[in-house]
């Protein structure tokens, strides 16, 4: 899980609980000419859910653990992730961001 985007390039980032074992994670997809964000990779360990926003070169095969299920007209991506009460931390290229549910 290697972070590619700075914190400021994907804001606003938010999360909300969806039922007992799931959450909705949203972020702004940066506008780029040669790359795009198909979704996120994540890892749950020791009570922390770490999320890294994926970045892929266009016209290549690229996979992420969870693809965005919705991309709004204003560039906001929505990703469904498993959630069991962990602290949510987004790992950016320049810093870590705690996201409160």
Coordinates of C-alpha atoms in Angstrom, one line a residue:
X1 CA 0.0 0.0 0.0
X2 CA 1.9 2.9 -1.3
X3 CA 0.4 6.4 -1.0
X4 CA 0.5 8.6 -4.2
X5 CA -1.7 11.6 -3.4
X6 CA -1.1 14.5 -1.0
X7 CA -3.7 15.2 1.6
X8 CA -4.8 18.4 -0.1
X9 CA -5.3 16.8 -3.6
X10 CA -8.1 14.4 -2.4
X11 CA -10.1 16.7 0.0
X12 CA -12.7 16.5 1.3
X13 CA -12.3 13.0 2.7
X14 CA -15.0 11.6 4.9
X15 CA -16.5 8.4 6.2
X16 CA -19.8 7.3 7.6
X17 CA -21.1 4.1 9.1
X18 CA -23.3 1.9 6.9
X19 CA -25.0 -0.8 8.9
X20 CA -23.1 -3.0 11.4
X21 CA -20.1 -4.1 9.4
X22 CA -19.6 -1.5 6.7
X23 CA -18.7 2.1 6.1
X24 CA -18.8 4.5 3.2
X25 CA -15.6 6.3 2.5
X26 CA -15.6 9.3 0.2
X27 CA -12.9 11.4 -1.4
X28 CA -12.3 13.8 -4.3
X29 CA -10.7 12.1 -7.3
X30 CA -7.9 14.4 -8.6
X31 CA -8.1 15.5 -12.2
X32 CA -5.1 14.1 -14.0
X33 CA -4.4 13.5 -17.7
X34 CA -2.4 10.3 -17.5
X35 CA -3.6 8.8 -14.2
X36 CA -6.9 8.1 -12.4
X37 CA -8.1 6.7 -9.1
X38 CA -10.2 3.5 -9.3
X39 CA -10.7 3.1 -5.5
X40 CA -8.7 2.3 -2.4
X41 CA -6.5 -0.3 -0.7
X42 CA -6.9 -0.9 3.0
X43 CA -5.6 -2.9 5.9
X44 CA -7.2 -3.5 9.3
X45 CA -4.7 -4.3 12.1
X46 CA -4.5 -3.7 15.8
X47 CA -7.7 -1.6 15.9
X48 CA -6.7 0.7 13.0
X49 CA -8.2 0.7 9.5
X50 CA -5.5 2.2 7.2
X51 CA -6.8 3.4 3.8
X52 CA -4.6 4.4 0.8
X53 CA -6.3 6.0 -2.2
X54 CA -5.2 4.2 -5.3
X55 CA -3.6 5.7 -8.4
X56 CA -3.4 4.0 -11.8
X57 CA -2.0 4.9 -15.2
X58 CA -4.7 5.1 -17.8
X59 CA -4.9 2.3 -20.4
X60 CA -3.2 -0.2 -18.0
X61 CA -4.4 -3.1 -15.9
X62 CA -4.6 -1.9 -12.3
X63 CA -6.4 -3.3 -9.3
X64 CA -7.4 -2.0 -5.9
X65 CA -8.9 -3.8 -3.0
X66 CA -12.2 -1.8 -3.2
X67 CA -13.3 0.0 -6.3
X68 CA -15.5 3.1 -6.0
X69 CA -19.1 2.2 -6.5
X70 CA -20.1 5.7 -7.4
X71 CA -18.4 8.8 -8.9
X72 CA -20.5 12.0 -8.7
X73 CA -20.5 14.8 -11.3
X74 CA -18.4 16.9 -8.9
X75 CA -15.6 14.2 -8.8
X76 CA -16.4 12.6 -5.4
X77 CA -15.8 8.9 -5.3
X78 CA -17.7 6.6 -2.9
X79 CA -16.2 3.4 -1.7
X80 CA -17.7 0.7 0.6
X81 CA -15.3 -0.8 3.1
X82 CA -15.6 -3.4 5.9
X83 CA -15.8 -1.7 9.2
X84 CA -15.8 -3.1 12.7
X85 CA -15.2 0.0 14.9
X86 CA -11.6 0.6 14.1
X87 CA -9.9 4.0 14.1
X88 CA -9.8 5.1 10.4
X89 CA -6.5 6.6 9.2
X90 CA -5.9 7.7 5.6
X91 CA -2.3 7.4 4.5
X92 CA -1.4 10.2 2.1
X93 CA 2.0 10.9 0.4
X94 CA 2.7 13.8 2.8
X95 CA 0.9 12.9 6.0
X96 CA -1.7 10.7 7.8
X97 CA -5.2 11.9 8.4
X98 CA -7.6 10.5 11.0
X99 CA -11.2 10.4 9.7
X100 CA -13.9 10.4 12.3
X101 CA -17.2 8.6 11.7

